[in-house]
PDB file of C-alpha atoms in Angstrom:
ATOM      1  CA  UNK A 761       0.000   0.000   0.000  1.00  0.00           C
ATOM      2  CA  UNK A 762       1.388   3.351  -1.296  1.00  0.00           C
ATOM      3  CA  UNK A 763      -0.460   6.306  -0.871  1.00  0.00           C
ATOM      4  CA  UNK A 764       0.792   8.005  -4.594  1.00  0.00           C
ATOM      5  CA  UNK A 765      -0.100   6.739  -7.926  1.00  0.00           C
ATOM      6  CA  UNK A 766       2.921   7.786  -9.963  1.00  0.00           C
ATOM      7  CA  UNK A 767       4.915  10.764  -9.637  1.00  0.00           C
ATOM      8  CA  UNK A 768       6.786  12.276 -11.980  1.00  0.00           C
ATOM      9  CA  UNK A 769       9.782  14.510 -11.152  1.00  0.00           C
ATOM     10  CA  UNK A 770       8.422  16.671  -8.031  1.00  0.00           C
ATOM     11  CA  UNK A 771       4.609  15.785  -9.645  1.00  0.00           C
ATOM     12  CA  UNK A 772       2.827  13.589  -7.271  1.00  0.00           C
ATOM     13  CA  UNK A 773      -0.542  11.924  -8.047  1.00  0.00           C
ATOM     14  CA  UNK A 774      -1.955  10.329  -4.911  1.00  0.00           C
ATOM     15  CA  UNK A 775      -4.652   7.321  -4.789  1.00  0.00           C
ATOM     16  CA  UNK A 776      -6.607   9.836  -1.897  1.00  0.00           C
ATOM     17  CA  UNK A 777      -6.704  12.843  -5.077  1.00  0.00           C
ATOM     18  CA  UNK A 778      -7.604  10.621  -7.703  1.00  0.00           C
ATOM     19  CA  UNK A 779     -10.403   8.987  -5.791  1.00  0.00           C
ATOM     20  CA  UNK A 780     -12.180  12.205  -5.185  1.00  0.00           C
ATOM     21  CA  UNK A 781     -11.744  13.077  -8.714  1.00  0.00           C
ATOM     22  CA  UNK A 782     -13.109   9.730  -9.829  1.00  0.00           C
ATOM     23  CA  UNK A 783     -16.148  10.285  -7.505  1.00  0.00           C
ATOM     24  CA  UNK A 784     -16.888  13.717  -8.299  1.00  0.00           C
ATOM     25  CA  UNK A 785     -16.972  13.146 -12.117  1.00  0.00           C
ATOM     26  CA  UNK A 786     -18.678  10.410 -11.808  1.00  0.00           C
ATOM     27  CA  UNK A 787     -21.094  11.668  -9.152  1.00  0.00           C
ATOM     28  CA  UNK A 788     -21.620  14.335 -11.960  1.00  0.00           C
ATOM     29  CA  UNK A 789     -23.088  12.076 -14.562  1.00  0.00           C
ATOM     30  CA  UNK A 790     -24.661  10.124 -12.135  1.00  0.00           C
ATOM     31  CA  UNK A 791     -26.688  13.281 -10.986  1.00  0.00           C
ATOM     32  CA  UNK A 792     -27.566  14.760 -14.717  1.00  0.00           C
ATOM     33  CA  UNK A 793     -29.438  11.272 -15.149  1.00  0.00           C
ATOM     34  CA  UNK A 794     -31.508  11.527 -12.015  1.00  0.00           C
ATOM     35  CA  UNK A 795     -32.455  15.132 -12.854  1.00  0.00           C
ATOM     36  CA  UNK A 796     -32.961  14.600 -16.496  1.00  0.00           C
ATOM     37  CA  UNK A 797     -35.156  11.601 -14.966  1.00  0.00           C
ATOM     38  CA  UNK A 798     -37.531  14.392 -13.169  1.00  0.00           C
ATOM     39  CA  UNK A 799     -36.964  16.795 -15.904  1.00  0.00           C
ATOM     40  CA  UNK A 800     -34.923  19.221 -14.982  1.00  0.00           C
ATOM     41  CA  UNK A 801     -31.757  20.455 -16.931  1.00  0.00           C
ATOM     42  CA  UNK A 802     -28.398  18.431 -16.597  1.00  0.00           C
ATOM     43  CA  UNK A 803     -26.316  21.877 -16.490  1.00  0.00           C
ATOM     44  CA  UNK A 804     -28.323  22.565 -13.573  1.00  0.00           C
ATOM     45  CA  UNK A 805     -26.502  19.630 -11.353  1.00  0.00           C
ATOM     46  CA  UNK A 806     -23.248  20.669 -13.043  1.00  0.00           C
ATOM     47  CA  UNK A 807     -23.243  23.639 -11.432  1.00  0.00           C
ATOM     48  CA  UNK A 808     -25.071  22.375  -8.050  1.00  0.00           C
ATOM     49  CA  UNK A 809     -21.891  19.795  -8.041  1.00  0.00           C
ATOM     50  CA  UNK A 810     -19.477  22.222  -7.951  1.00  0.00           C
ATOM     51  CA  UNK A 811     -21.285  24.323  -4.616  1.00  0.00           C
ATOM     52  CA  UNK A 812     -22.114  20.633  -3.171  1.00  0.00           C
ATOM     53  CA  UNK A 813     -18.564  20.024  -3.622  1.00  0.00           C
ATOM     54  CA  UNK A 814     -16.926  23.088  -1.853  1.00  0.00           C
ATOM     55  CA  UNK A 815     -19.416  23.641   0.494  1.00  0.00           C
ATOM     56  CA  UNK A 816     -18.541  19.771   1.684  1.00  0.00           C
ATOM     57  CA  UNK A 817     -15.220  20.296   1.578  1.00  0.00           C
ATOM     58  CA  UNK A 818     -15.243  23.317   4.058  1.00  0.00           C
ATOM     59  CA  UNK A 819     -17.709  21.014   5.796  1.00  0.00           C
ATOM     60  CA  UNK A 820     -15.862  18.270   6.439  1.00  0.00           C
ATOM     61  CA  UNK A 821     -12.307  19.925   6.817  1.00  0.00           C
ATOM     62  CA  UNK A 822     -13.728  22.068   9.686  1.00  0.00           C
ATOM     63  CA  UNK A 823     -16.167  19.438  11.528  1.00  0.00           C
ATOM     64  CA  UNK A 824     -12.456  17.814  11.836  1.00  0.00           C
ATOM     65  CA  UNK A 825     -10.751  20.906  12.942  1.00  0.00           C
ATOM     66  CA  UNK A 826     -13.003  21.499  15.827  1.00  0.00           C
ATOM     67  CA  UNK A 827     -13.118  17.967  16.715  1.00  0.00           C
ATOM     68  CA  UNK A 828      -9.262  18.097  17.163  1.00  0.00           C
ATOM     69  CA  UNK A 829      -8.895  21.914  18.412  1.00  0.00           C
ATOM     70  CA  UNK A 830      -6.128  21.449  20.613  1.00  0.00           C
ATOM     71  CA  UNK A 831      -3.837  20.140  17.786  1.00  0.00           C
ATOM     72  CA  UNK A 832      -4.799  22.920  15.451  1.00  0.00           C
ATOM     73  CA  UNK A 833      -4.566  26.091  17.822  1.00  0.00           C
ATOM     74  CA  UNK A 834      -1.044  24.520  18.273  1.00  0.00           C
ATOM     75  CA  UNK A 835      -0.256  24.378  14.946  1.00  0.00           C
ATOM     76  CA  UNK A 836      -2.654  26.407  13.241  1.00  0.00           C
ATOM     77  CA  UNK A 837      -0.662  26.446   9.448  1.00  0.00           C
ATOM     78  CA  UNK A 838      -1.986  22.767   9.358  1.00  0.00           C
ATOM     79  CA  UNK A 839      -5.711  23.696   9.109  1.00  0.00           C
ATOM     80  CA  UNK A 840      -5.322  24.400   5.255  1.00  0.00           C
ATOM     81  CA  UNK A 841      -2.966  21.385   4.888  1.00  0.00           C
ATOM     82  CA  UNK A 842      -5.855  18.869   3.719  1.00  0.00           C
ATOM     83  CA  UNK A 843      -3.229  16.431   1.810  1.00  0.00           C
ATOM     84  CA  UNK A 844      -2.487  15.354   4.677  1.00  0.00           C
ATOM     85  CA  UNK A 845      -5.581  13.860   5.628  1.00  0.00           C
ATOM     86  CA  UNK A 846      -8.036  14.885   8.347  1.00  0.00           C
ATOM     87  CA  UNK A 847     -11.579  14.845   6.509  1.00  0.00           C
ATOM     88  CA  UNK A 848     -14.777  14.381   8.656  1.00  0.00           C
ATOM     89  CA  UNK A 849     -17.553  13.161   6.732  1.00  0.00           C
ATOM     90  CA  UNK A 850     -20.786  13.633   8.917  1.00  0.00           C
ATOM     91  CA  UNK A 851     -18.777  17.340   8.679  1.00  0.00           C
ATOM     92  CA  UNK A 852     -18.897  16.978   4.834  1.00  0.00           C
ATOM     93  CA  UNK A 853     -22.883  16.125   4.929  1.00  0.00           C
ATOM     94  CA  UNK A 854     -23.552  18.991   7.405  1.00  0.00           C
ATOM     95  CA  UNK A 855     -21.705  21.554   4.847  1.00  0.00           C
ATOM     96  CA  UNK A 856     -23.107  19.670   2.049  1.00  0.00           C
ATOM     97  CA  UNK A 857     -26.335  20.690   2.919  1.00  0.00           C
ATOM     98  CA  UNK A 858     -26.259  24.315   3.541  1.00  0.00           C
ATOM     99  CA  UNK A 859     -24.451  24.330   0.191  1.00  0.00           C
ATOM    100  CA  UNK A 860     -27.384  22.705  -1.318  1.00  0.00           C
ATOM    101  CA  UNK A 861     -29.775  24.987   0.637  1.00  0.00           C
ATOM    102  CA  UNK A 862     -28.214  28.000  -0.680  1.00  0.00           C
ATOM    103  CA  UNK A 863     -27.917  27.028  -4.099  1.00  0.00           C
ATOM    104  CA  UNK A 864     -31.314  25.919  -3.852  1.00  0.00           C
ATOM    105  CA  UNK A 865     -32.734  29.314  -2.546  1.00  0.00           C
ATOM    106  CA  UNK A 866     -30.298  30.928  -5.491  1.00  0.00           C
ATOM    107  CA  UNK A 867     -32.042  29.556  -7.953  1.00  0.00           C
ATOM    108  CA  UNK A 868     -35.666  29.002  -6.648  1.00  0.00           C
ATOM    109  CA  UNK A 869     -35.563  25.149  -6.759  1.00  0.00           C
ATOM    110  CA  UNK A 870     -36.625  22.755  -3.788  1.00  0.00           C
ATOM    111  CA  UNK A 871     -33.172  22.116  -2.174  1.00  0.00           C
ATOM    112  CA  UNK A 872     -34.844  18.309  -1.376  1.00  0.00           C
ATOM    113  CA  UNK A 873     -34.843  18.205  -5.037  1.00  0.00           C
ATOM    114  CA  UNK A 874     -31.749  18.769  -5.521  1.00  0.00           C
ATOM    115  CA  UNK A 875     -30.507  16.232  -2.416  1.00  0.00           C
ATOM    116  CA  UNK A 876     -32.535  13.334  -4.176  1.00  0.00           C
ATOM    117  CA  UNK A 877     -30.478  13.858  -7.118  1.00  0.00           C
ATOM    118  CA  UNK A 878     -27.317  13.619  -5.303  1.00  0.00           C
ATOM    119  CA  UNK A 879     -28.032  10.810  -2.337  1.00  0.00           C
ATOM    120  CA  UNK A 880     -27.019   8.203  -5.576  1.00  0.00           C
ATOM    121  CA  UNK A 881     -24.089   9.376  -6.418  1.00  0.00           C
ATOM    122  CA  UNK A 882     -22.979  10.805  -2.892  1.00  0.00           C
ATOM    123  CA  UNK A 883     -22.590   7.379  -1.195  1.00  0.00           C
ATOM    124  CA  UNK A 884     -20.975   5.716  -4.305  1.00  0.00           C
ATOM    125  CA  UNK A 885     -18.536   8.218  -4.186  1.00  0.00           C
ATOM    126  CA  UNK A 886     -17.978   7.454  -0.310  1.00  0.00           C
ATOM    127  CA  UNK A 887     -17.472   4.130  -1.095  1.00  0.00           C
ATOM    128  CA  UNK A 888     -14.844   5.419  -4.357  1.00  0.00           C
ATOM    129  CA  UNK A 889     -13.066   7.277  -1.974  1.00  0.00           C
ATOM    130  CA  UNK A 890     -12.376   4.548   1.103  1.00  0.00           C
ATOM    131  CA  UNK A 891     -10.097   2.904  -1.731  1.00  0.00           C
ATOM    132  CA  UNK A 892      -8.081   6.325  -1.241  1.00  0.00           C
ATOM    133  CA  UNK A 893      -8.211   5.902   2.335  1.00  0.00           C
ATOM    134  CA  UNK A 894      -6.886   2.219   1.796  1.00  0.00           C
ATOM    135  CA  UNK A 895      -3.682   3.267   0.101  1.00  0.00           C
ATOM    136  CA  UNK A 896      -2.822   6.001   2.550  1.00  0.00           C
ATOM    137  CA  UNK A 897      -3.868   3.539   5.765  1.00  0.00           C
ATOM    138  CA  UNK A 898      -6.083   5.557   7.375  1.00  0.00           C
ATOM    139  CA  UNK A 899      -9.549   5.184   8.465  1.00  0.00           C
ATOM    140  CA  UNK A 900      -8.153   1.714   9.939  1.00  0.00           C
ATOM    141  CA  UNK A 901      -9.933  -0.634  12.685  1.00  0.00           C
ATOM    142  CA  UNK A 902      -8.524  -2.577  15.793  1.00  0.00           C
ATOM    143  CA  UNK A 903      -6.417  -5.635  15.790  1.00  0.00           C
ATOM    144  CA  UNK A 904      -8.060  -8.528  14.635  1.00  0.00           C
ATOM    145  CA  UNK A 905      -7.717 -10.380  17.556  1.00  0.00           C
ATOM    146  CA  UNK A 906      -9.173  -7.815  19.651  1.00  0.00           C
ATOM    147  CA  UNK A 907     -12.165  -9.477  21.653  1.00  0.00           C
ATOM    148  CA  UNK A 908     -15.280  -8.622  20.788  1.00  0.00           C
ATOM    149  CA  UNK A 909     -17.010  -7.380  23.635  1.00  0.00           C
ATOM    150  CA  UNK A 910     -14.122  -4.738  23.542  1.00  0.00           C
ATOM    151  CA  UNK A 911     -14.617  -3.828  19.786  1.00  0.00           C
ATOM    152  CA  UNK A 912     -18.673  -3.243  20.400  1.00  0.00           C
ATOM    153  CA  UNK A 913     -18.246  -1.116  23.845  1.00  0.00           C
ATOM    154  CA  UNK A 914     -17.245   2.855  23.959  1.00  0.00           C
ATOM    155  CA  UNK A 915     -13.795   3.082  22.690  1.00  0.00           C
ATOM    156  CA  UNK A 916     -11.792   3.427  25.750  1.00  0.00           C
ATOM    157  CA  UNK A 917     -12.447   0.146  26.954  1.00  0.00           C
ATOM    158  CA  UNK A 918     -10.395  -1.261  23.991  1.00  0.00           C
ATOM    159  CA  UNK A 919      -7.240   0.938  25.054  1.00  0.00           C
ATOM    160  CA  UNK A 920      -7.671  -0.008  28.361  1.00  0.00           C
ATOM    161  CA  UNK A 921      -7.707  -3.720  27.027  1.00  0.00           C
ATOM    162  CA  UNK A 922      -4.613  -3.136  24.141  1.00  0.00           C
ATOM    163  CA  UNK A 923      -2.489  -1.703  27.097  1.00  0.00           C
ATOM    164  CA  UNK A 924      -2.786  -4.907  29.108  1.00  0.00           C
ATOM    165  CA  UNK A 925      -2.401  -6.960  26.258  1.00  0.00           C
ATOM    166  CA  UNK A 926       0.815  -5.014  25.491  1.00  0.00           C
ATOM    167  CA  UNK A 927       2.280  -5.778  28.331  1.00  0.00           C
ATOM    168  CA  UNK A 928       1.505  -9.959  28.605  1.00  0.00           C
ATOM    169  CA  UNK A 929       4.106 -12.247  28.177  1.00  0.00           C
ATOM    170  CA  UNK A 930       4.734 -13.586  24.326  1.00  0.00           C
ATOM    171  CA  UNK A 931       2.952 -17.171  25.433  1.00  0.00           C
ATOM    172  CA  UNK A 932      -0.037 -15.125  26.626  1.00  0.00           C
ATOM    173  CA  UNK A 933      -0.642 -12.911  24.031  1.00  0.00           C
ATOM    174  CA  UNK A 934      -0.635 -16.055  21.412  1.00  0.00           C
ATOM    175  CA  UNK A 935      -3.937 -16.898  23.232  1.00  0.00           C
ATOM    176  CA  UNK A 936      -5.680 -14.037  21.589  1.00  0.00           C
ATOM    177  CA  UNK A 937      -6.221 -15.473  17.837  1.00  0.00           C
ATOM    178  CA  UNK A 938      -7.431 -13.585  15.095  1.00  0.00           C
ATOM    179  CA  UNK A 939     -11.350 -13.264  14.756  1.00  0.00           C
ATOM    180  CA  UNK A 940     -11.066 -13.174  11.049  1.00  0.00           C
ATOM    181  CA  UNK A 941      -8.690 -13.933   8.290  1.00  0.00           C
ATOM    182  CA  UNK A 942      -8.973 -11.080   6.383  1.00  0.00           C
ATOM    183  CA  UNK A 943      -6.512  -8.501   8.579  1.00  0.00           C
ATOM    184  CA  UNK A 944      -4.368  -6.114   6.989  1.00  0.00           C
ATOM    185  CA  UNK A 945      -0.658  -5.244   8.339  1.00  0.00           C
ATOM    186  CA  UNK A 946       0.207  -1.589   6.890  1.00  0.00           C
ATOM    187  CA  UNK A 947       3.164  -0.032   6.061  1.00  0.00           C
ATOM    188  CA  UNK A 948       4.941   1.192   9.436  1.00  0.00           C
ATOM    189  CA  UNK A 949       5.183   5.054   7.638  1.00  0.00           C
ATOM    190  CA  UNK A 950       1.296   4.490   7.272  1.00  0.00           C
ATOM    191  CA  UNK A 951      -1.206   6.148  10.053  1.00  0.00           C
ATOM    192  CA  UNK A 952      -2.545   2.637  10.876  1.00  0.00           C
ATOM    193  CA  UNK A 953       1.156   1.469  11.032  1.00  0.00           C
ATOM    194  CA  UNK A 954       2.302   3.854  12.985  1.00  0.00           C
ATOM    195  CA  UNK A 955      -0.653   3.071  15.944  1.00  0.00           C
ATOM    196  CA  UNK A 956       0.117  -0.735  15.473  1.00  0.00           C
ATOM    197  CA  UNK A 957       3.020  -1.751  13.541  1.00  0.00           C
ATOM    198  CA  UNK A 958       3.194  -5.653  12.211  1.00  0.00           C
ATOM    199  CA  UNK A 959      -0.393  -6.353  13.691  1.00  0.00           C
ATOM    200  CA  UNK A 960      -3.189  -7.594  11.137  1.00  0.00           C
ATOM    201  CA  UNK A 961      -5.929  -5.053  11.910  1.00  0.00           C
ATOM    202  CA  UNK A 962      -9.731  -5.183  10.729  1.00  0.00           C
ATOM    203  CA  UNK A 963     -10.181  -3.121   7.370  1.00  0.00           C
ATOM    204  CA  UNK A 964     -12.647  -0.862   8.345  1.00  0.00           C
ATOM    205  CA  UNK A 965     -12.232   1.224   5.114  1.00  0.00           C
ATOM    206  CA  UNK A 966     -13.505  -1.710   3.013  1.00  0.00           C
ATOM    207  CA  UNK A 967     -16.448  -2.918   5.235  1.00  0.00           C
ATOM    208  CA  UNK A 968     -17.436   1.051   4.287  1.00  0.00           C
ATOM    209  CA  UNK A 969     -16.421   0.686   1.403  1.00  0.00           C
ATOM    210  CA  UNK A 970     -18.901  -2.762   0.599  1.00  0.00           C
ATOM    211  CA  UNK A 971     -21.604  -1.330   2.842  1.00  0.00           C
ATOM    212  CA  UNK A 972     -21.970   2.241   0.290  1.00  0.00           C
ATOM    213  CA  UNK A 973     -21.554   0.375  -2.729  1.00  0.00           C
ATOM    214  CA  UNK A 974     -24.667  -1.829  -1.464  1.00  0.00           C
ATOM    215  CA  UNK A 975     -26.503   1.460   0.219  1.00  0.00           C
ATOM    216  CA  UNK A 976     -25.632   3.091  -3.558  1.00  0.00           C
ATOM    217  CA  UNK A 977     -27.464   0.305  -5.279  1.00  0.00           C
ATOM    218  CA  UNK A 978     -30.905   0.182  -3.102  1.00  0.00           C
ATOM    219  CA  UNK A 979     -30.793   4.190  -3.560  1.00  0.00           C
ATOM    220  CA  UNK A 980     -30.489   3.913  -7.049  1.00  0.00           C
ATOM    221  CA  UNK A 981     -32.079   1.151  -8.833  1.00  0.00           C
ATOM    222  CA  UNK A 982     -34.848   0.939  -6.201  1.00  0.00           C
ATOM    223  CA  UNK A 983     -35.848   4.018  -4.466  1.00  0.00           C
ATOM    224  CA  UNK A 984     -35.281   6.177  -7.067  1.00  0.00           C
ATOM    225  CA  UNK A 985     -37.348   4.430  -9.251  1.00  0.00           C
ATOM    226  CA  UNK A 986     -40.648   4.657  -6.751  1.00  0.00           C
ATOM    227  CA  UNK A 987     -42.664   7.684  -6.879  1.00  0.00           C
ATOM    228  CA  UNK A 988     -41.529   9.148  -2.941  1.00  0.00           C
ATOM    229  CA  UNK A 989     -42.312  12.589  -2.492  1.00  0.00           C
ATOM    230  CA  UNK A 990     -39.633  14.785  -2.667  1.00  0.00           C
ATOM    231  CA  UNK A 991     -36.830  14.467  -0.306  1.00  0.00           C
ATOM    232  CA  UNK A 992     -37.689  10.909   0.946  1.00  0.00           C
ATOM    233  CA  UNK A 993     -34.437   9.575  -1.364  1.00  0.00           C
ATOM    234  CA  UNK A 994     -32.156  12.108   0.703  1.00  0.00           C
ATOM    235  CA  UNK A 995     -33.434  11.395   4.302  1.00  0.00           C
ATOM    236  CA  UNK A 996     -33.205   7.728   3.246  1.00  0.00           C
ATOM    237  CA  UNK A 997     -29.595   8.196   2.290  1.00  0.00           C
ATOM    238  CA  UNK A 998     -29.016  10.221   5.363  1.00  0.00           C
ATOM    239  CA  UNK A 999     -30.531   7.135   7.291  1.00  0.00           C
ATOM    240  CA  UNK A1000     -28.904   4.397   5.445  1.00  0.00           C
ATOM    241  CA  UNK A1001     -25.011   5.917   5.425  1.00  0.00           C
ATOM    242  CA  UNK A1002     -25.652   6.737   9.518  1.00  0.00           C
ATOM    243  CA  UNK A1003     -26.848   3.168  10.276  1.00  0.00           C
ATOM    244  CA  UNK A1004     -23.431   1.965   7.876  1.00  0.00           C
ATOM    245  CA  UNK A1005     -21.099   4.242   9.786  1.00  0.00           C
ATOM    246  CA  UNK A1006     -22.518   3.300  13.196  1.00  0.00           C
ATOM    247  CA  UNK A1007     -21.778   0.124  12.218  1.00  0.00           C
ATOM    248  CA  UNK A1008     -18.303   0.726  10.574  1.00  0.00           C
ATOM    249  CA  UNK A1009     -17.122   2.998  13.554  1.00  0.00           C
ATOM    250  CA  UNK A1010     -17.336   0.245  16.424  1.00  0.00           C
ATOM    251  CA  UNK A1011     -14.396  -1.678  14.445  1.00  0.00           C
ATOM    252  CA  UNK A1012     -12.406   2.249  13.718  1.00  0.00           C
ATOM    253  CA  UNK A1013      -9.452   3.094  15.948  1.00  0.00           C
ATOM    254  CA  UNK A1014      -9.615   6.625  15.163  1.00  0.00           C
ATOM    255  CA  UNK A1015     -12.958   7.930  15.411  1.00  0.00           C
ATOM    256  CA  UNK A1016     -12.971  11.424  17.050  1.00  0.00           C
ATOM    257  CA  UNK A1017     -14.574  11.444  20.310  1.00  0.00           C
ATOM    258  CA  UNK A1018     -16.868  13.535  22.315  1.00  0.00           C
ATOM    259  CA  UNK A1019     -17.231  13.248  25.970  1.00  0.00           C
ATOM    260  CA  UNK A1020     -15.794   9.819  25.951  1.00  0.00           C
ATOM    261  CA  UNK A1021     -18.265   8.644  23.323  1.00  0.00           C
ATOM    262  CA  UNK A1022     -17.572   8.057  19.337  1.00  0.00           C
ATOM    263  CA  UNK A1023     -18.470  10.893  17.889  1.00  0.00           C
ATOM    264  CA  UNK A1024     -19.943   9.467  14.680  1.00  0.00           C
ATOM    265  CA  UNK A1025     -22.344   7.142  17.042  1.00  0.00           C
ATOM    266  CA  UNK A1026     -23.874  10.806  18.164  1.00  0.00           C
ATOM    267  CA  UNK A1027     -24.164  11.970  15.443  1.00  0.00           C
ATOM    268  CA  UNK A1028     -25.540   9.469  13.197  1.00  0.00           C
ATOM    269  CA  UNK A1029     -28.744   8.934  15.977  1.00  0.00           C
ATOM    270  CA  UNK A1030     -29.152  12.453  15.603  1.00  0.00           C
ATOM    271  CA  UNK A1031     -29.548  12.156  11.765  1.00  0.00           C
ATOM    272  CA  UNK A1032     -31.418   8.793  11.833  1.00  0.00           C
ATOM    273  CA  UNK A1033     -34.022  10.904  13.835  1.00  0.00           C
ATOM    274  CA  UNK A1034     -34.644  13.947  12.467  1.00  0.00           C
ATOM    275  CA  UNK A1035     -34.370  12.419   8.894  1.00  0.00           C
ATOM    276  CA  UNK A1036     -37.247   9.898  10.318  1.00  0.00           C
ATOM    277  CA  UNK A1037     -39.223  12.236  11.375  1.00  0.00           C
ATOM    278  CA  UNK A1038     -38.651  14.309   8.364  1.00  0.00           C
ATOM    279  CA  UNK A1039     -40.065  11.174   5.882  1.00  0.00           C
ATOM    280  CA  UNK A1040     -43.196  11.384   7.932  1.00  0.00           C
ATOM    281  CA  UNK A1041     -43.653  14.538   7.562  1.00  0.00           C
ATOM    282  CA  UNK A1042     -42.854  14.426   3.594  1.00  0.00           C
ATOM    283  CA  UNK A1043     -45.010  11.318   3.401  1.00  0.00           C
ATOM    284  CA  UNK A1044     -47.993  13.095   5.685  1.00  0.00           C
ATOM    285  CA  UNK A1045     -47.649  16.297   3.419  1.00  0.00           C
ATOM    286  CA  UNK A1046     -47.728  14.239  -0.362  1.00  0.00           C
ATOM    287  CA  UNK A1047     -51.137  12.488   0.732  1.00  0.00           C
ATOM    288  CA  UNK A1048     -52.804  15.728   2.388  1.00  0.00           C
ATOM    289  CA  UNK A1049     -52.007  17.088  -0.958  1.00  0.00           C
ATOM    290  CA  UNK A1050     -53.285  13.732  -2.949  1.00  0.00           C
ATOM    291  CA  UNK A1051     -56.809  14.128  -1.053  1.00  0.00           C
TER     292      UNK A1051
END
């Protein structure tokens, strides 16, 4: 695993870049279909991208900034320095949609509108962009032979387990196997390698990975194809990627925290709700509007 593609002379083109660019191209062609679906212009998502884009970007890069604070007010030059990682995506939703709001109020159109046309593409390119994440070694789980009621408990408790283990004798730390055989040992100059060096460690990038590709295909060959009132295909995404990353993040090492608890557990409730609530209210508008 090798975080750059080629380089050429001081010209460095790195798996995490190409990824994104990948997914937003993509995502861009994904999106003209969907709207050309409903009848609405392609150029319009071109240029709804391109705000979705930045205004997820800023999203995301300062969700992560807060999150880590004390790092950042001591060296504040690395705030801008996004190539070296540091992305937060429940950040990058958050901006996403005041992006999409704006644009939306811009140019008069239902901003749900416009987040049905992008829940397809958004979580494919999620899923695009963990193989980024992959190359670099970040976004990384636990050891593999970390027990389980440790993995699926608040994250302390596994530190609090990995220290002890640290310190057992060689003969007693061969009596913790590996739950499964797929592990992955990065590269010691890796993130992941640098928190545990030589130790096969659950790929959490990849079970993300799997789990958007599948959430991409139920959004887009199946509810996008039923009649929903607007904005039912967004909160659905919303739901499906928080239930995914709920899952994903009890197997993450590096999860920011808040108060002791994973901060992506918090937040994805929070979303599950008030997108929940949100469907009922889209569903209990359509049919008061039907009768």
């Amino acid at each position: 695993m090798n975080p750059i593609f080629f380089a050429i002379g001081k010209i460095k083109i790195t798996y995490y870049g190409m990824m994104y660019a990948i997914s937003f191209l993509l995502g861009i062609e994904l999106g003209k279909k969907a709207a050309k679906d409903k009848g609405f212009s392609p150029e319009l998502v071109e240029n709804y991208a391109f705000v979705a884009m930045i205004s997820g970007l800023l999203g995301g890069r300062l969700y992560y900034v807060l999150f880590n604070l004390d790092y950042y007010l001591r060296y504040p030059a690395d705030i801008i320095a996004v190539w070296k990682g540091g992305m937060a995506i429940h950040g990058g939703i958050i901006g996403g949609i005041i992006g999409t709001c704006i644009y939306g109020y811009i140019k008069k159109i239902n901003p749900l509108q416009l987040g049905d046309f992008a829940a397809g593409p958004l979580i494919l390119g999620q899923g695009i962009g963990r193989i980024g994440n992959l190359m670099n070694g970040e976004i990384y789980g636990v050891p593999t032979f970390t027990p389980y009621k440790y993995i699926f408990s608040l994250k302390p408790n596994f530190y609090q387990w990995f220290n002890f283990y640290q310190n057992l004798p060689l003969e007693e730390k061969m009596k913790y196997t590996e739950k499964v055989p797929w592990g992955l040992v990065f590269p010691l100059s890796s993130p992941a390698g640098e928190e545990f060096p030589n130790l096969p460690l659950h790929p959490a990038m990849l079970y993300e990975l799997v789990l958007n590709f599948i959430g991409f295909i139920f959004i887009w060959f199946f509810l996008r194809k039923k009649d929903y009132p607007v904005g039912v295909v967004w909160c659905s995404y919303i739901i499906i990627y928080s239930l995914i990353r709920i899952f994903v993040s009890f197997f993450r090492a590096e999860d920011l925290m808040f108060m002791g608890l994973r901060a992506p557990h918090l937040i994805s409730l929070i979303m599950i709700i008030i997108s929940g609530i949100f469907i009922i209210f889209l569903n209990k508008k359509d049919k008061m509007a039907k009768n």
